[in-house]
PDB file of C-alpha atoms in Angstrom:
ATOM      1  CA  UNK D   1     -11.453 -24.787 -29.610  1.00  0.00           C
ATOM      2  CA  UNK D   2     -12.532 -24.454 -26.184  1.00  0.00           C
ATOM      3  CA  UNK D   3      -9.447 -26.006 -24.863  1.00  0.00           C
ATOM      4  CA  UNK D   4      -7.112 -24.250 -27.105  1.00  0.00           C
ATOM      5  CA  UNK D   5      -8.577 -20.850 -25.490  1.00  0.00           C
ATOM      6  CA  UNK D   6      -8.296 -22.336 -22.058  1.00  0.00           C
ATOM      7  CA  UNK D   7      -4.854 -22.979 -22.518  1.00  0.00           C
ATOM      8  CA  UNK D   8      -3.789 -19.584 -24.107  1.00  0.00           C
ATOM      9  CA  UNK D   9      -5.707 -17.910 -20.978  1.00  0.00           C
ATOM     10  CA  UNK D  10      -4.011 -20.044 -18.344  1.00  0.00           C
ATOM     11  CA  UNK D  11      -0.353 -19.972 -19.929  1.00  0.00           C
ATOM     12  CA  UNK D  12       0.819 -16.645 -18.485  1.00  0.00           C
ATOM     13  CA  UNK D  13      -0.077 -17.892 -14.944  1.00  0.00           C
ATOM     14  CA  UNK D  14       1.711 -21.226 -15.581  1.00  0.00           C
ATOM     15  CA  UNK D  15       4.826 -19.553 -17.111  1.00  0.00           C
ATOM     16  CA  UNK D  16       5.042 -17.121 -13.884  1.00  0.00           C
ATOM     17  CA  UNK D  17       5.806 -20.409 -11.544  1.00  0.00           C
ATOM     18  CA  UNK D  18       9.018 -21.272 -12.873  1.00  0.00           C
ATOM     19  CA  UNK D  19      10.128 -17.896 -13.223  1.00  0.00           C
ATOM     20  CA  UNK D  20       9.659 -17.372  -9.376  1.00  0.00           C
ATOM     21  CA  UNK D  21      12.537 -19.897  -8.946  1.00  0.00           C
ATOM     22  CA  UNK D  22      14.935 -18.663 -11.177  1.00  0.00           C
ATOM     23  CA  UNK D  23      18.153 -17.047  -9.895  1.00  0.00           C
ATOM     24  CA  UNK D  24      18.289 -13.818 -12.034  1.00  0.00           C
ATOM     25  CA  UNK D  25      17.806 -10.566 -10.643  1.00  0.00           C
ATOM     26  CA  UNK D  26      15.114 -10.019 -13.179  1.00  0.00           C
ATOM     27  CA  UNK D  27      12.288 -12.138 -14.464  1.00  0.00           C
ATOM     28  CA  UNK D  28      13.411 -14.745 -17.198  1.00  0.00           C
ATOM     29  CA  UNK D  29      11.929 -17.567 -19.012  1.00  0.00           C
ATOM     30  CA  UNK D  30      13.179 -20.188 -18.777  1.00  0.00           C
ATOM     31  CA  UNK D  31      15.087 -19.696 -15.612  1.00  0.00           C
ATOM     32  CA  UNK D  32      18.818 -21.035 -15.868  1.00  0.00           C
ATOM     33  CA  UNK D  33      18.959 -22.253 -12.141  1.00  0.00           C
ATOM     34  CA  UNK D  34      16.526 -22.819  -9.370  1.00  0.00           C
ATOM     35  CA  UNK D  35      16.619 -20.820  -6.065  1.00  0.00           C
ATOM     36  CA  UNK D  36      14.386 -20.052  -3.197  1.00  0.00           C
ATOM     37  CA  UNK D  37      15.810 -16.659  -2.786  1.00  0.00           C
ATOM     38  CA  UNK D  38      12.915 -14.692  -3.678  1.00  0.00           C
ATOM     39  CA  UNK D  39      10.495 -16.359  -1.437  1.00  0.00           C
ATOM     40  CA  UNK D  40      13.216 -15.736   1.307  1.00  0.00           C
ATOM     41  CA  UNK D  41      13.310 -11.961   0.036  1.00  0.00           C
ATOM     42  CA  UNK D  42       9.397 -11.835   0.366  1.00  0.00           C
ATOM     43  CA  UNK D  43       9.340 -12.976   3.805  1.00  0.00           C
ATOM     44  CA  UNK D  44      12.242 -10.922   5.046  1.00  0.00           C
ATOM     45  CA  UNK D  45      10.483  -7.859   3.572  1.00  0.00           C
ATOM     46  CA  UNK D  46       8.531  -5.808   6.166  1.00  0.00           C
ATOM     47  CA  UNK D  47       6.708  -4.078   3.476  1.00  0.00           C
ATOM     48  CA  UNK D  48       5.557  -7.389   1.785  1.00  0.00           C
ATOM     49  CA  UNK D  49       4.467  -8.726   4.968  1.00  0.00           C
ATOM     50  CA  UNK D  50       2.553  -5.994   6.477  1.00  0.00           C
ATOM     51  CA  UNK D  51       0.579  -5.650   3.049  1.00  0.00           C
ATOM     52  CA  UNK D  52      -0.181  -9.278   3.147  1.00  0.00           C
ATOM     53  CA  UNK D  53      -1.352  -9.349   6.700  1.00  0.00           C
ATOM     54  CA  UNK D  54      -3.272  -6.065   6.153  1.00  0.00           C
ATOM     55  CA  UNK D  55      -4.958  -8.244   3.276  1.00  0.00           C
ATOM     56  CA  UNK D  56      -5.753 -11.197   5.337  1.00  0.00           C
ATOM     57  CA  UNK D  57      -7.370  -9.201   7.866  1.00  0.00           C
ATOM     58  CA  UNK D  58      -9.540  -7.258   5.447  1.00  0.00           C
ATOM     59  CA  UNK D  59     -10.333 -10.595   3.621  1.00  0.00           C
ATOM     60  CA  UNK D  60     -11.265 -12.586   7.132  1.00  0.00           C
ATOM     61  CA  UNK D  61     -13.454  -9.826   7.929  1.00  0.00           C
ATOM     62  CA  UNK D  62     -15.142  -9.376   4.468  1.00  0.00           C
ATOM     63  CA  UNK D  63     -15.801 -13.199   4.394  1.00  0.00           C
ATOM     64  CA  UNK D  64     -17.246 -12.877   7.965  1.00  0.00           C
ATOM     65  CA  UNK D  65     -19.533  -9.805   6.944  1.00  0.00           C
ATOM     66  CA  UNK D  66     -20.187 -10.997   3.380  1.00  0.00           C
ATOM     67  CA  UNK D  67     -21.282 -14.592   4.577  1.00  0.00           C
ATOM     68  CA  UNK D  68     -23.697 -13.067   7.663  1.00  0.00           C
ATOM     69  CA  UNK D  69     -25.400 -10.618   5.502  1.00  0.00           C
ATOM     70  CA  UNK D  70     -25.502 -12.857   2.262  1.00  0.00           C
ATOM     71  CA  UNK D  71     -27.079 -15.722   4.057  1.00  0.00           C
ATOM     72  CA  UNK D  72     -30.009 -13.489   5.490  1.00  0.00           C
ATOM     73  CA  UNK D  73     -30.552 -11.766   2.035  1.00  0.00           C
ATOM     74  CA  UNK D  74     -30.546 -15.526   0.477  1.00  0.00           C
ATOM     75  CA  UNK D  75     -33.146 -16.617   3.078  1.00  0.00           C
ATOM     76  CA  UNK D  76     -35.191 -13.728   2.340  1.00  0.00           C
ATOM     77  CA  UNK D  77     -35.267 -14.049  -1.225  1.00  0.00           C
ATOM     78  CA  UNK D  78     -36.112 -17.688  -1.001  1.00  0.00           C
ATOM     79  CA  UNK D  79     -38.547 -17.704   2.124  1.00  0.00           C
ATOM     80  CA  UNK D  80     -39.691 -13.898   2.332  1.00  0.00           C
ATOM     81  CA  UNK D  81     -42.125 -12.120   0.224  1.00  0.00           C
ATOM     82  CA  UNK D  82     -40.478  -9.172  -0.672  1.00  0.00           C
ATOM     83  CA  UNK D  83     -42.403  -6.535  -2.730  1.00  0.00           C
ATOM     84  CA  UNK D  84     -40.070  -5.516  -4.939  1.00  0.00           C
ATOM     85  CA  UNK D  85     -37.947  -8.967  -5.165  1.00  0.00           C
ATOM     86  CA  UNK D  86     -36.561  -8.398  -8.690  1.00  0.00           C
ATOM     87  CA  UNK D  87     -35.336  -5.143  -8.075  1.00  0.00           C
ATOM     88  CA  UNK D  88     -33.605  -6.340  -4.942  1.00  0.00           C
ATOM     89  CA  UNK D  89     -32.108  -9.126  -6.832  1.00  0.00           C
ATOM     90  CA  UNK D  90     -30.649  -6.727  -9.404  1.00  0.00           C
ATOM     91  CA  UNK D  91     -29.096  -4.564  -6.863  1.00  0.00           C
ATOM     92  CA  UNK D  92     -27.461  -7.965  -5.551  1.00  0.00           C
ATOM     93  CA  UNK D  93     -25.815  -8.323  -8.628  1.00  0.00           C
ATOM     94  CA  UNK D  94     -25.156  -5.223  -9.504  1.00  0.00           C
ATOM     95  CA  UNK D  95     -21.383  -5.309  -8.424  1.00  0.00           C
ATOM     96  CA  UNK D  96     -20.833  -8.279 -11.162  1.00  0.00           C
ATOM     97  CA  UNK D  97     -22.662  -6.213 -13.682  1.00  0.00           C
ATOM     98  CA  UNK D  98     -20.956  -2.633 -13.222  1.00  0.00           C
ATOM     99  CA  UNK D  99     -17.156  -2.644 -14.491  1.00  0.00           C
ATOM    100  CA  UNK D 100     -14.914  -2.678 -11.620  1.00  0.00           C
ATOM    101  CA  UNK D 101     -13.251   0.793 -12.392  1.00  0.00           C
ATOM    102  CA  UNK D 102     -16.556   2.364 -12.451  1.00  0.00           C
ATOM    103  CA  UNK D 103     -17.037   0.869  -8.858  1.00  0.00           C
ATOM    104  CA  UNK D 104     -13.741   1.783  -7.987  1.00  0.00           C
ATOM    105  CA  UNK D 105     -14.190   5.582  -8.804  1.00  0.00           C
ATOM    106  CA  UNK D 106     -17.554   5.802  -7.356  1.00  0.00           C
ATOM    107  CA  UNK D 107     -16.278   4.318  -4.042  1.00  0.00           C
ATOM    108  CA  UNK D 108     -13.438   6.547  -3.809  1.00  0.00           C
ATOM    109  CA  UNK D 109     -15.640   9.574  -4.335  1.00  0.00           C
ATOM    110  CA  UNK D 110     -17.915   8.454  -1.436  1.00  0.00           C
ATOM    111  CA  UNK D 111     -15.310   7.124   0.732  1.00  0.00           C
ATOM    112  CA  UNK D 112     -13.047  10.184   0.535  1.00  0.00           C
ATOM    113  CA  UNK D 113     -15.954  12.268   1.695  1.00  0.00           C
ATOM    114  CA  UNK D 114     -16.649   9.970   4.534  1.00  0.00           C
ATOM    115  CA  UNK D 115     -13.108   9.810   5.301  1.00  0.00           C
ATOM    116  CA  UNK D 116     -12.715   5.950   5.004  1.00  0.00           C
ATOM    117  CA  UNK D 117     -10.085   5.763   2.331  1.00  0.00           C
ATOM    118  CA  UNK D 118      -7.688   3.564   4.041  1.00  0.00           C
ATOM    119  CA  UNK D 119      -9.485   2.498   6.675  1.00  0.00           C
ATOM    120  CA  UNK D 120     -10.218  -0.957   7.506  1.00  0.00           C
ATOM    121  CA  UNK D 121     -13.889  -0.379   7.708  1.00  0.00           C
ATOM    122  CA  UNK D 122     -13.876   1.206   4.016  1.00  0.00           C
ATOM    123  CA  UNK D 123     -12.151  -1.801   2.875  1.00  0.00           C
ATOM    124  CA  UNK D 124     -14.412  -4.308   4.351  1.00  0.00           C
ATOM    125  CA  UNK D 125     -17.421  -2.359   3.270  1.00  0.00           C
ATOM    126  CA  UNK D 126     -16.030  -2.012  -0.297  1.00  0.00           C
ATOM    127  CA  UNK D 127     -14.787  -5.834  -0.579  1.00  0.00           C
ATOM    128  CA  UNK D 128     -18.207  -6.846   1.100  1.00  0.00           C
ATOM    129  CA  UNK D 129     -20.213  -5.249  -1.699  1.00  0.00           C
ATOM    130  CA  UNK D 130     -17.777  -7.082  -4.312  1.00  0.00           C
ATOM    131  CA  UNK D 131     -18.452 -10.312  -2.892  1.00  0.00           C
ATOM    132  CA  UNK D 132     -21.877 -10.140  -1.966  1.00  0.00           C
ATOM    133  CA  UNK D 133     -23.315 -11.447  -5.235  1.00  0.00           C
ATOM    134  CA  UNK D 134     -20.952 -14.785  -5.366  1.00  0.00           C
ATOM    135  CA  UNK D 135     -22.137 -15.198  -1.493  1.00  0.00           C
ATOM    136  CA  UNK D 136     -25.871 -15.284  -2.309  1.00  0.00           C
ATOM    137  CA  UNK D 137     -25.546 -17.099  -5.644  1.00  0.00           C
ATOM    138  CA  UNK D 138     -23.643 -20.125  -3.629  1.00  0.00           C
ATOM    139  CA  UNK D 139     -26.185 -20.056  -0.623  1.00  0.00           C
ATOM    140  CA  UNK D 140     -28.891 -19.744  -2.867  1.00  0.00           C
ATOM    141  CA  UNK D 141     -27.754 -22.919  -4.699  1.00  0.00           C
ATOM    142  CA  UNK D 142     -27.747 -24.795  -1.399  1.00  0.00           C
ATOM    143  CA  UNK D 143     -31.247 -23.188  -0.288  1.00  0.00           C
ATOM    144  CA  UNK D 144     -32.734 -24.549  -3.579  1.00  0.00           C
ATOM    145  CA  UNK D 145     -31.463 -28.109  -2.964  1.00  0.00           C
ATOM    146  CA  UNK D 146     -32.621 -27.996   0.646  1.00  0.00           C
ATOM    147  CA  UNK D 147     -35.990 -29.837   0.980  1.00  0.00           C
ATOM    148  CA  UNK D 148     -38.105 -26.904   2.709  1.00  0.00           C
ATOM    149  CA  UNK D 149     -40.432 -29.768   4.024  1.00  0.00           C
ATOM    150  CA  UNK D 150     -38.011 -30.552   6.842  1.00  0.00           C
ATOM    151  CA  UNK D 151     -38.236 -27.084   7.910  1.00  0.00           C
ATOM    152  CA  UNK D 152     -42.252 -27.237   8.111  1.00  0.00           C
ATOM    153  CA  UNK D 153     -42.109 -30.390  10.012  1.00  0.00           C
ATOM    154  CA  UNK D 154     -39.550 -28.571  12.716  1.00  0.00           C
ATOM    155  CA  UNK D 155     -42.361 -25.979  12.872  1.00  0.00           C
ATOM    156  CA  UNK D 156     -45.475 -28.403  13.129  1.00  0.00           C
ATOM    157  CA  UNK D 157     -43.345 -30.066  15.773  1.00  0.00           C
ATOM    158  CA  UNK D 158     -43.706 -26.676  17.841  1.00  0.00           C
ATOM    159  CA  UNK D 159     -40.462 -25.238  16.975  1.00  0.00           C
ATOM    160  CA  UNK D 160     -40.506 -21.422  16.252  1.00  0.00           C
ATOM    161  CA  UNK D 161     -39.354 -20.076  12.451  1.00  0.00           C
ATOM    162  CA  UNK D 162     -35.714 -19.060  14.437  1.00  0.00           C
ATOM    163  CA  UNK D 163     -35.216 -22.471  15.823  1.00  0.00           C
ATOM    164  CA  UNK D 164     -36.202 -24.375  12.709  1.00  0.00           C
ATOM    165  CA  UNK D 165     -33.545 -22.344  10.568  1.00  0.00           C
ATOM    166  CA  UNK D 166     -30.745 -22.959  13.267  1.00  0.00           C
ATOM    167  CA  UNK D 167     -31.402 -26.521  14.077  1.00  0.00           C
ATOM    168  CA  UNK D 168     -32.757 -28.035  10.428  1.00  0.00           C
ATOM    169  CA  UNK D 169     -31.996 -25.450   7.773  1.00  0.00           C
ATOM    170  CA  UNK D 170     -28.392 -24.531   8.774  1.00  0.00           C
ATOM    171  CA  UNK D 171     -26.894 -27.841   9.237  1.00  0.00           C
ATOM    172  CA  UNK D 172     -28.271 -28.671   5.898  1.00  0.00           C
ATOM    173  CA  UNK D 173     -26.654 -25.617   4.069  1.00  0.00           C
ATOM    174  CA  UNK D 174     -23.656 -25.537   6.291  1.00  0.00           C
ATOM    175  CA  UNK D 175     -21.304 -26.554   3.415  1.00  0.00           C
ATOM    176  CA  UNK D 176     -22.664 -23.885   0.929  1.00  0.00           C
ATOM    177  CA  UNK D 177     -21.841 -20.997   3.489  1.00  0.00           C
ATOM    178  CA  UNK D 178     -18.602 -22.160   3.998  1.00  0.00           C
ATOM    179  CA  UNK D 179     -18.020 -22.408   0.330  1.00  0.00           C
ATOM    180  CA  UNK D 180     -19.442 -18.667   0.074  1.00  0.00           C
ATOM    181  CA  UNK D 181     -17.187 -17.538   2.888  1.00  0.00           C
ATOM    182  CA  UNK D 182     -14.103 -19.304   0.918  1.00  0.00           C
ATOM    183  CA  UNK D 183     -15.180 -17.426  -2.390  1.00  0.00           C
ATOM    184  CA  UNK D 184     -15.781 -14.096  -0.252  1.00  0.00           C
ATOM    185  CA  UNK D 185     -12.081 -14.316   1.285  1.00  0.00           C
ATOM    186  CA  UNK D 186     -10.401 -14.968  -2.207  1.00  0.00           C
ATOM    187  CA  UNK D 187     -12.572 -12.524  -3.987  1.00  0.00           C
ATOM    188  CA  UNK D 188     -11.331  -9.804  -0.961  1.00  0.00           C
ATOM    189  CA  UNK D 189      -7.786 -10.926  -0.906  1.00  0.00           C
ATOM    190  CA  UNK D 190      -7.168 -10.832  -4.790  1.00  0.00           C
ATOM    191  CA  UNK D 191      -9.022  -7.597  -5.532  1.00  0.00           C
ATOM    192  CA  UNK D 192      -6.892  -5.115  -7.030  1.00  0.00           C
ATOM    193  CA  UNK D 193      -8.736  -2.139  -8.950  1.00  0.00           C
ATOM    194  CA  UNK D 194     -10.968  -1.013  -5.874  1.00  0.00           C
ATOM    195  CA  UNK D 195      -8.284  -1.674  -3.217  1.00  0.00           C
ATOM    196  CA  UNK D 196      -5.958   0.775  -5.234  1.00  0.00           C
ATOM    197  CA  UNK D 197      -8.422   3.383  -5.239  1.00  0.00           C
ATOM    198  CA  UNK D 198      -9.416   3.324  -1.627  1.00  0.00           C
ATOM    199  CA  UNK D 199      -6.100   2.598  -0.098  1.00  0.00           C
ATOM    200  CA  UNK D 200      -3.492   4.995   1.011  1.00  0.00           C
ATOM    201  CA  UNK D 201       0.257   4.964   2.222  1.00  0.00           C
ATOM    202  CA  UNK D 202      -0.270   3.596   5.683  1.00  0.00           C
ATOM    203  CA  UNK D 203      -2.567   0.726   4.662  1.00  0.00           C
ATOM    204  CA  UNK D 204      -1.945  -0.843   1.568  1.00  0.00           C
ATOM    205  CA  UNK D 205      -3.427  -4.301   0.409  1.00  0.00           C
ATOM    206  CA  UNK D 206      -1.280  -6.776  -1.085  1.00  0.00           C
ATOM    207  CA  UNK D 207      -2.772  -6.312  -4.621  1.00  0.00           C
ATOM    208  CA  UNK D 208      -1.567  -2.659  -4.223  1.00  0.00           C
ATOM    209  CA  UNK D 209       1.805  -3.352  -3.476  1.00  0.00           C
ATOM    210  CA  UNK D 210       2.063  -5.553  -6.368  1.00  0.00           C
ATOM    211  CA  UNK D 211       1.269  -2.560  -8.370  1.00  0.00           C
ATOM    212  CA  UNK D 212       3.676  -0.318  -7.073  1.00  0.00           C
ATOM    213  CA  UNK D 213       6.204  -2.786  -7.280  1.00  0.00           C
ATOM    214  CA  UNK D 214       5.706  -3.237 -10.991  1.00  0.00           C
ATOM    215  CA  UNK D 215       5.944   0.492 -11.550  1.00  0.00           C
ATOM    216  CA  UNK D 216       9.076   0.712  -9.560  1.00  0.00           C
ATOM    217  CA  UNK D 217      10.884  -2.323  -9.135  1.00  0.00           C
ATOM    218  CA  UNK D 218      10.055  -5.419 -11.233  1.00  0.00           C
ATOM    219  CA  UNK D 219      11.831  -8.296  -9.669  1.00  0.00           C
ATOM    220  CA  UNK D 220      11.122 -12.084  -9.321  1.00  0.00           C
ATOM    221  CA  UNK D 221       9.824 -11.387  -6.058  1.00  0.00           C
ATOM    222  CA  UNK D 222       6.703 -10.487  -7.758  1.00  0.00           C
ATOM    223  CA  UNK D 223       6.549 -13.818  -9.485  1.00  0.00           C
ATOM    224  CA  UNK D 224       6.957 -15.767  -6.146  1.00  0.00           C
ATOM    225  CA  UNK D 225       4.064 -13.553  -4.497  1.00  0.00           C
ATOM    226  CA  UNK D 226       1.765 -14.254  -7.598  1.00  0.00           C
ATOM    227  CA  UNK D 227       2.919 -17.952  -7.410  1.00  0.00           C
ATOM    228  CA  UNK D 228       1.670 -18.044  -3.780  1.00  0.00           C
ATOM    229  CA  UNK D 229      -1.747 -16.329  -4.435  1.00  0.00           C
ATOM    230  CA  UNK D 230      -2.314 -18.871  -7.252  1.00  0.00           C
ATOM    231  CA  UNK D 231      -1.790 -21.514  -4.994  1.00  0.00           C
ATOM    232  CA  UNK D 232      -4.072 -19.838  -2.366  1.00  0.00           C
ATOM    233  CA  UNK D 233      -6.709 -19.507  -4.894  1.00  0.00           C
ATOM    234  CA  UNK D 234      -6.530 -22.966  -6.212  1.00  0.00           C
ATOM    235  CA  UNK D 235      -6.662 -24.282  -2.537  1.00  0.00           C
ATOM    236  CA  UNK D 236      -9.803 -22.220  -2.120  1.00  0.00           C
ATOM    237  CA  UNK D 237     -11.329 -23.593  -5.213  1.00  0.00           C
ATOM    238  CA  UNK D 238     -10.462 -27.381  -4.396  1.00  0.00           C
ATOM    239  CA  UNK D 239     -11.664 -26.854  -0.924  1.00  0.00           C
ATOM    240  CA  UNK D 240     -14.918 -25.356  -2.582  1.00  0.00           C
ATOM    241  CA  UNK D 241     -15.417 -27.858  -4.898  1.00  0.00           C
ATOM    242  CA  UNK D 242     -15.092 -30.743  -2.212  1.00  0.00           C
ATOM    243  CA  UNK D 243     -17.852 -29.039   0.122  1.00  0.00           C
ATOM    244  CA  UNK D 244     -20.174 -28.775  -2.737  1.00  0.00           C
ATOM    245  CA  UNK D 245     -19.743 -32.259  -3.703  1.00  0.00           C
ATOM    246  CA  UNK D 246     -20.252 -33.285  -0.165  1.00  0.00           C
ATOM    247  CA  UNK D 247     -23.421 -31.089   0.143  1.00  0.00           C
ATOM    248  CA  UNK D 248     -24.862 -32.801  -2.987  1.00  0.00           C
ATOM    249  CA  UNK D 249     -24.515 -36.533  -1.394  1.00  0.00           C
ATOM    250  CA  UNK D 250     -26.270 -35.269   1.567  1.00  0.00           C
TER     251      UNK D 250
END
């Protein structure tokens, strides 16, 4: 039964791939031919490329910010003695619990007052909040697997806490941090709901561009973009899985 449900959920994603190679001007399955015209149309369209580059920039900055903050938060949760630790943990996982549409509306109301809608800082702040739970969960798993006695040994040998973390702990959890950064990048790059609310006509993310084309111009170019996004997500998942296995071996 579980396999049947999985196939049912993945079937639309699988079907969109051959549709992106069809020669017709509209989405058709099965396609009656093969062409790369829609991929070529994507790379020649300035609007598509502009939205993609903007999303890549936001995703890279989000990955950097979420990974840095998430690493510090994870270390504080594992090593620190926070007075309201449980409350803090609930705040970290909040973006997972609260529906995205509620977060999107709340962020729009706040960002609009602060004039952050459509800005790079606004996008990075919003996407960092969305990616934070996944980053923290990933890094926490690496920290819990790490033998803290190694860090204590470094402290006993004269290293200060910062040196012990940078020279001993950080190399051991590096694969988890890289995996967390990959998750943050994908979450930001693929995020449709919040991006739609906080973007404007000048700075549009790739998901918003896709939504606009669904409203006004459904073409196989959409299928081509969706196929490339799926391939990028799968690549990130494979890399994350590889890094996780490598971390487990060490």
